[in-house]
Amino acid sequence: MKAEIWTKEVCPYCVEAKRILQTLSIPYSEYIISAGINEQSPAPNQFYVPREQLLAKMPTARTVPQIWIDDVYIGGCTDLQAAVASGQVKSNITL
């Protein structure tokens, strides 16, 4: 299982969604929507992208985060929380 999450810096919902993915041990690639100024060096799983790149993938996107797991669109943070609560999204840890 692998996730793709589109975020903006200083977004509490983005921080929470990433925390959920980390808690579930679901690796993710993070696409940070950027204005192109004051960017820090990205981590290996992070990529700075223009907003247009998100809109090319999801034309109706108006908020962040936008989350896909195994190429299946989940939605935003509250959608991820609901998917976890319903069992649609489970931990990547096998015992």
CSV table of C-alpha atoms in Angstrom, one decimal:
chain,number,residue,atom,x,y,z
A,1,MET,CA,0.0,0.0,0.0
A,2,LYS,CA,1.3,3.5,-0.9
A,3,ALA,CA,-0.3,6.9,-0.7
A,4,GLU,CA,0.0,10.1,-2.6
A,5,ILE,CA,-0.8,13.3,-0.7
A,6,TRP,CA,-1.0,16.8,-2.1
A,7,THR,CA,-0.5,19.5,0.5
A,8,LYS,CA,0.4,23.1,1.3
A,9,GLU,CA,2.8,24.2,4.0
A,10,VAL,CA,1.2,25.4,7.2
A,11,CYS,CA,-2.0,23.4,6.7
A,12,PRO,CA,-3.3,21.7,9.8
A,13,TYR,CA,-5.4,19.2,7.9
A,14,CYS,CA,-2.4,18.2,5.8
A,15,VAL,CA,-0.3,17.7,9.0
A,16,GLU,CA,-3.1,15.5,10.4
A,17,ALA,CA,-3.5,13.4,7.2
A,18,LYS,CA,0.3,12.8,7.1
A,19,ARG,CA,0.2,11.8,10.8
A,20,ILE,CA,-2.6,9.3,10.1
A,21,LEU,CA,-0.6,7.8,7.2
A,22,GLN,CA,2.5,7.6,9.4
A,23,THR,CA,0.6,6.0,12.2
A,24,LEU,CA,-0.8,3.3,9.8
A,25,SER,CA,2.8,2.8,8.4
A,26,ILE,CA,1.6,3.7,4.9
A,27,PRO,CA,4.4,5.2,2.9
A,28,TYR,CA,3.6,8.3,0.9
A,29,SER,CA,4.8,10.7,-1.6
A,30,GLU,CA,4.0,14.3,-0.8
A,31,TYR,CA,3.4,16.9,-3.4
A,32,ILE,CA,3.7,20.3,-1.9
A,33,ILE,CA,1.8,23.1,-3.8
A,34,SER,CA,4.3,25.9,-3.9
A,35,ALA,CA,4.5,29.5,-4.9
A,36,GLY,CA,8.2,29.0,-5.6
A,37,ILE,CA,9.6,31.1,-2.8
A,38,ASN,CA,11.2,30.3,0.5
A,39,GLU,CA,11.2,26.6,-0.1
A,40,GLN,CA,13.2,24.3,2.1
A,41,SER,CA,15.1,21.3,0.8
A,42,PRO,CA,12.5,18.6,0.3
A,43,ALA,CA,12.8,15.2,2.0
A,44,PRO,CA,13.3,12.2,-0.4
A,45,ASN,CA,9.5,11.6,-0.6
A,46,GLN,CA,8.6,15.3,-1.1
A,47,PHE,CA,8.2,17.3,-4.3
A,48,TYR,CA,7.4,21.0,-4.8
A,49,VAL,CA,4.9,21.4,-7.6
A,50,PRO,CA,2.8,24.2,-9.0
A,51,ARG,CA,-1.0,24.3,-8.3
A,52,GLU,CA,-1.7,23.6,-11.9
A,53,GLN,CA,-0.2,20.2,-11.6
A,54,LEU,CA,-2.8,19.2,-9.0
A,55,LEU,CA,-5.6,20.7,-11.1
A,56,ALA,CA,-4.4,18.6,-14.1
A,57,LYS,CA,-4.8,15.5,-12.0
A,58,MET,CA,-8.0,16.6,-10.2
A,59,PRO,CA,-9.7,19.5,-11.9
A,60,THR,CA,-12.3,19.9,-9.1
A,61,ALA,CA,-9.7,20.2,-6.3
A,62,ARG,CA,-10.3,23.3,-4.3
A,63,THR,CA,-8.7,22.3,-1.0
A,64,VAL,CA,-5.8,20.4,0.4
A,65,PRO,CA,-5.0,17.7,1.3
A,66,GLN,CA,-5.9,15.6,-1.6
A,67,ILE,CA,-5.2,11.9,-1.0
A,68,TRP,CA,-4.9,8.8,-3.2
A,69,ILE,CA,-4.0,5.4,-1.8
A,70,ASP,CA,-3.0,2.7,-4.3
A,71,ASP,CA,-4.2,5.1,-7.1
A,72,VAL,CA,-7.7,5.2,-5.5
A,73,TYR,CA,-8.9,8.7,-4.7
A,74,ILE,CA,-9.8,9.0,-1.0
A,75,GLY,CA,-10.4,12.8,-0.7
A,76,GLY,CA,-9.3,15.1,2.1
A,77,CYS,CA,-8.4,14.6,5.7
A,78,THR,CA,-11.9,14.0,7.0
A,79,ASP,CA,-12.4,11.5,4.1
A,80,LEU,CA,-9.2,9.7,5.2
A,81,GLN,CA,-10.4,9.6,8.8
A,82,ALA,CA,-13.7,8.1,7.7
A,83,ALA,CA,-12.0,5.6,5.5
A,84,VAL,CA,-9.9,4.5,8.4
A,85,ALA,CA,-12.9,4.3,10.8
A,86,SER,CA,-14.8,2.2,8.3
A,87,GLY,CA,-11.9,-0.2,7.7
A,88,GLN,CA,-11.6,0.8,4.0
A,89,VAL,CA,-8.0,2.0,4.8
A,90,LYS,CA,-6.0,-0.2,7.2
A,91,SER,CA,-2.6,-0.3,8.7
A,92,ASN,CA,0.2,-1.4,6.4
A,93,ILE,CA,1.7,-3.5,9.3
A,94,THR,CA,1.2,-7.2,9.1
A,95,LEU,CA,1.6,-9.3,12.2
